[in-house]
Amino acid sequence: MFRNYLKVGLRYLLKHKGYTFINVLGLAVGITAAILIMLFVRSEHSFDRFHSKADRIHRAWLQEFYEGQIFTNVVTPVPLAPLLQENLAEVETVSRVAGIGAPIHHRGNIFNYPVTMVDSTFFDIFDFELIKGNRQNPFPSKNSIILSEEAATLFFGNISPIGETLELEIGGEKRLFTVSGLTKNVPYESSIQFGLLIPFSNAVHIWSDYVRTSAWSNVSVETYVLLKEGADPAKVNAKIPSFMQPLVAGNYKAGEYNVRLQPLTDIHLDNTLPAGMVAPSNPLYSYILATIGILILLIACINFITLSVGRSATRALEVGVRKVLGAERRQLIWQFWGEALLLTLSALLLGVLLAYLLLGQFNQLANREFVLNADVFTLLFCFSLLILIGLFAGSYPALVLSSFRPVQVLKGKVRTRGMGLFGKGLVVGQFVASIIMIICTITIGRQLHYLQQKDLGFEREHNVIVPTNQQGSAAALLANRFIAALEKNPQVIDATTSLYSMAEYGWMQLGYKDDKDVFRLFRFNVIDPDFVKAMDLEVVEGRNFMEGNPADSNAILVNEALVKEYGWDDPIGRKLPGAYPQQIIGVVKDFHFESLHTSIKPVVMALKPDAFFENSSDVSYDYSPRPRISVKFRGGNAQEHIALLRENWKEVAGDQEFEYRFLDDALNAAYEQEQRLGNIVQYASLLSIFIACMGLFGLATLVVQRRTKEIGIRKVLGANVSTLVGMLTKDFVVLVLLASVIAFPVAWLVLKRWLQDFSYRIDISWDVFLLAALVSVLVALLTVSYHAIRAALKNPVHSLRTE
Amino acid sequence: MIQLQNIFKWYNTANRPTFILKDVSLTIDEGAFLSIMGPSGSGKTTLLNIMGMLDQPSEGSYHFMGQDVFNLKEKQRKELYKQYIGFVFQAYHLLDELTVYENIETPLLYQGVKSAERKAMVGDMLDRFRIVGKKDLFPSQLSGGQQQLVGVVRALISKPKLILADEPTGNLNSTQGEEIMQLFQQLNKEEGVTIVQVTHSEKNAAFGNRIIQLLDGQVQD
Ligand SMILES: Nc1ncnc2c1ncn2[C@@H]1O[C@H](COP(=O)(O)OP(=O)(O)OP(=O)(O)O)[C@@H](O)[C@H]1O
Ligand SMILES: [Mg+2]
């Protein structure tokens, strides 16, 4: 029996090649999209789950209430880890993880490779694979260092690194480290990333005794906690205040300083907490993607159903005959579902092949390195797709066709005239989804364009940022020599040093209490007098700093937003009330030193930082404060610019690594997620309209076939080709227009929500809707008219004779 | 074998019933070869479908082989049908996707006959009707007469006691039609298969041993 079904199914599919092709291709494309999106969503949800104790590992985070503001931090005080270990019986072990700036001196070069300092319990908690070395005692001495394969290759090439040495500059002093272990590279799906590990005992070189033992408002390290088997994190969380509060009672009331534990596996998709070593993902994006994947699959399944509906007249006769021959309904249901599964299986094979071929492109799109493996999960996923799609897509023939009664069909009673309400509804549904995606594509594209060309208040083109990766006077010296060398070049318009450049979205944030006891926050940067000119900032009141004017070291520039916040009419000559001695000498026009997601905040710029840090009660930063040199070129070839910079860098700092960033690249990086979403939605909308049109094409074939005779008669009666084409296409166009009307409000709501993420955004304009509707109607018209025109041009003698 | 008593069949069109069969009572003995004649629209097909359990009357009772058909459960009726009845159609209604061999085999599949046995049964039939050479052809590759022959063979494969044929020769030329009629006669005489056929041709009707006329849903004996 099964063999018979298979045979009939295959023959049926082969006989109606066009129908099979459209179905298989549509489903295959849908399956390809589903598989690729699955890789993405799976990766997002598998972060940190490769640790065998993942469900017991937590990261401590800090929440402080201070003067009506909330500060959250995933970076914690250094003494927190031992404190938790001592006071919580549920804690099995703890490890601190701290990224430190430690230039590496190796064979005459200086590298700025990230160095991570961890407790020796690190490998007890985490499963990072140690290829060489001892998990129990990873750091035999304070001067042991463990390398990832990548770091090992970078520093030592292909030889075994064990026993080799590296010189790290820690706390201003070069120290010799001996390699004691080698790890596999850290997987992408890890919230903890490292290349070089050194033992935490080196903290003595970095932080004072006070910081290491009792500075509770000073945050420097991530704290990871392994709970004992069966420990309840909620109970552990509840116990913390009892021993934490007495320690901070001097500065915080009860409930104002809270340490909490966050499950390791929650880190990646919880973007309510600030970024740790790796920025968390917006979980919304994986949901959006999953939705898109399901939509595309749905559109492909609907194709299958509409085409089945279109063919039902033919299949109904078969149902009648088979029933007369003794078939029971159950057997027919199996037969039809079997056929649907067979077709889905071919689509699945093609879809997997396509996914395999397109993986490279998709990786580029998503900026990842996914691989398509035949692992259990993927196989299970494909199998579920097969069953779900097969059952869903085959449901119409299996459940509806199989119920036809022979007396009716054999008499020819079941005549599906036109498309039927059901078929029409499905076509409308497909186009609703497609049109929504088209509208989103265009609007996202426009918003991104807007972000990229918006006047930021400074010049973004032909600007290159070179970080010094040094601190204090060493950095200043280096910067001055570099700038002096550069300015001899005619291509260089200007070069300037600042603590932060425009490329770091997130300048240092300072907070203080003003004379009226109001807590004030502002962004802070240290610049040189050239900064304003080099960045094309506009001084709207007062003046810029002057070169060689000693009085200016006690002066500040502020932006309009700050003046507005303090409500001043005459800012020049004023001081920030309360803590700082500096006088305002100038006001610059507001400029976007942060991404356009946020509105412009108050800014203070000074020539010297020292007084500010001393007088601020709160200092926090995302990027380490190290002088950066911004170089403005006259335009021309970017590669030449870099070559020029590299050459001059060699001269003034030959032993140090040369790094650079193009300013416009750095600025655009802030919208990377949106850019990627935009690209993906664009492909998705192309795919969905493509699949929907294939369905339409198939449906048009069937409709025209069914009406061949009618067309012939009308032609004989004198209808001309254009009226006939009009008659045949009208129905379809009406459907697509109806779909547009349904799609508009949905798209509007979705986009309105999405645009809310930006402080600076475009309005959703009506022409996008019109455009999307027009595109869909045109594409539908083109698809359908192929058949309509062919049918209308046919000699009626043929069509009338064949009946 | 067949006892129809006071069969009525009506459809509600425009809120009042249109009668298609009016009080038809008919007894057909086993071994009969009955021809039903009558003008188009007189209800011949409807009557045949009721006899073949494909359709139900609005009123009346039907006994087949001593069983009260319309008081049987659906499943039992289906069993009865599968065991005893074969259908032949004017439009042949062969399954286009299946070869001659497979078309003939299909009823056996639905009866759950084992593979080896199926092979033997179909092989026998192909031999007997001398269509072995055509067994791998598809319906579209056969002439009308050949298709109807396959249709008859397919109806016979499950060794039915009753063959119901709705204008079996309607689409055939007179030679082809006569061949099918001779076949029916032979089956009826030699194997005792009961045959009920609907026909418009006096000549074909004469092959049987009893003729009834249907006019406006009533038997005109
Ligand atoms: N579902 C229905 N609703 C209303 N009337 C119906 C329905 N089905 C059949 N009829 C009518 O019943 C009558 C009898 O139909 P039937 O097919 O039995 O006639 P027939 O004698 O076989 O005709 P022909 O020789 O043309 O095959 C016809 O007038 C037909 O229009
Ligand atoms: Mg009839």
mmCIF file with all atom_site columns, C-alpha atoms in Angstrom, chain A residues 32 66 97 114 151 165 210 244 305 325 352 360 451 467-468 516 526 531 549 554 561 587 601 622 644 661 713 720 741:
data_model
loop_
_atom_site.group_PDB
_atom_site.id
_atom_site.type_symbol
_atom_site.label_atom_id
_atom_site.label_alt_id
_atom_site.label_comp_id
_atom_site.label_asym_id
_atom_site.label_entity_id
_atom_site.label_seq_id
_atom_site.pdbx_PDB_ins_code
_atom_site.Cartn_x
_atom_site.Cartn_y
_atom_site.Cartn_z
_atom_site.occupancy
_atom_site.B_iso_or_equiv
_atom_site.pdbx_formal_charge
_atom_site.auth_seq_id
_atom_site.auth_comp_id
_atom_site.auth_asym_id
_atom_site.auth_atom_id
_atom_site.pdbx_PDB_model_num
ATOM 1  C CA . THR A 1 32  ? 16.469  27.808 3.490   1.00 0.00 ? 32  THR A CA 1
ATOM 2  C CA . TYR A 1 66  ? 22.560  57.755 44.498  1.00 0.00 ? 66  TYR A CA 1
ATOM 3  C CA . VAL A 1 97  ? 37.673  38.283 35.799  1.00 0.00 ? 97  VAL A CA 1
ATOM 4  C CA . PRO A 1 114 ? 43.934  42.316 25.834  1.00 0.00 ? 114 PRO A CA 1
ATOM 5  C CA . ALA A 1 151 ? 47.485  34.453 21.023  1.00 0.00 ? 151 ALA A CA 1
ATOM 6  C CA . THR A 1 165 ? 58.159  34.098 28.081  1.00 0.00 ? 165 THR A CA 1
ATOM 7  C CA . TYR A 1 210 ? 42.353  50.142 49.915  1.00 0.00 ? 210 TYR A CA 1
ATOM 8  C CA . MET A 1 244 ? 26.858  43.831 52.572  1.00 0.00 ? 244 MET A CA 1
ATOM 9  C CA . ILE A 1 305 ? -2.390  25.154 -0.238  1.00 0.00 ? 305 ILE A CA 1
ATOM 10 C CA . LEU A 1 325 ? -12.963 1.246  -5.815  1.00 0.00 ? 325 LEU A CA 1
ATOM 11 C CA . VAL A 1 352 ? 19.336  22.400 2.946   1.00 0.00 ? 352 VAL A CA 1
ATOM 12 C CA . GLY A 1 360 ? 28.740  32.422 3.311   1.00 0.00 ? 360 GLY A CA 1
ATOM 13 C CA . LEU A 1 451 ? 21.434  58.624 10.423  1.00 0.00 ? 451 LEU A CA 1
ATOM 14 C CA . PRO A 1 467 ? 44.785  55.838 19.682  1.00 0.00 ? 467 PRO A CA 1
ATOM 15 C CA . THR A 1 468 ? 48.004  56.228 21.670  1.00 0.00 ? 468 THR A CA 1
ATOM 16 C CA . LYS A 1 516 ? 21.632  73.613 45.734  1.00 0.00 ? 516 LYS A CA 1
ATOM 17 C CA . VAL A 1 526 ? 40.018  66.668 27.731  1.00 0.00 ? 526 VAL A CA 1
ATOM 18 C CA . PHE A 1 531 ? 40.192  70.289 18.795  1.00 0.00 ? 531 PHE A CA 1
ATOM 19 C CA . ASN A 1 549 ? 47.620  80.871 27.462  1.00 0.00 ? 549 ASN A CA 1
ATOM 20 C CA . ASN A 1 554 ? 41.618  76.882 34.516  1.00 0.00 ? 554 ASN A CA 1
ATOM 21 C CA . ALA A 1 561 ? 22.777  71.533 26.161  1.00 0.00 ? 561 ALA A CA 1
ATOM 22 C CA . VAL A 1 587 ? 29.916  77.730 24.432  1.00 0.00 ? 587 VAL A CA 1
ATOM 23 C CA . LYS A 1 601 ? 23.678  65.611 26.879  1.00 0.00 ? 601 LYS A CA 1
ATOM 24 C CA . ASP A 1 622 ? 32.899  52.740 28.859  1.00 0.00 ? 622 ASP A CA 1
ATOM 25 C CA . LEU A 1 644 ? 51.248  58.242 5.670   1.00 0.00 ? 644 LEU A CA 1
ATOM 26 C CA . ARG A 1 661 ? 39.957  53.841 12.808  1.00 0.00 ? 661 ARG A CA 1
ATOM 27 C CA . ILE A 1 713 ? -15.937 31.898 -26.789 1.00 0.00 ? 713 ILE A CA 1
ATOM 28 C CA . ASN A 1 720 ? -10.171 42.055 -28.036 1.00 0.00 ? 720 ASN A CA 1
ATOM 29 C CA . VAL A 1 741 ? -5.048  48.054 2.898   1.00 0.00 ? 741 VAL A CA 1
#
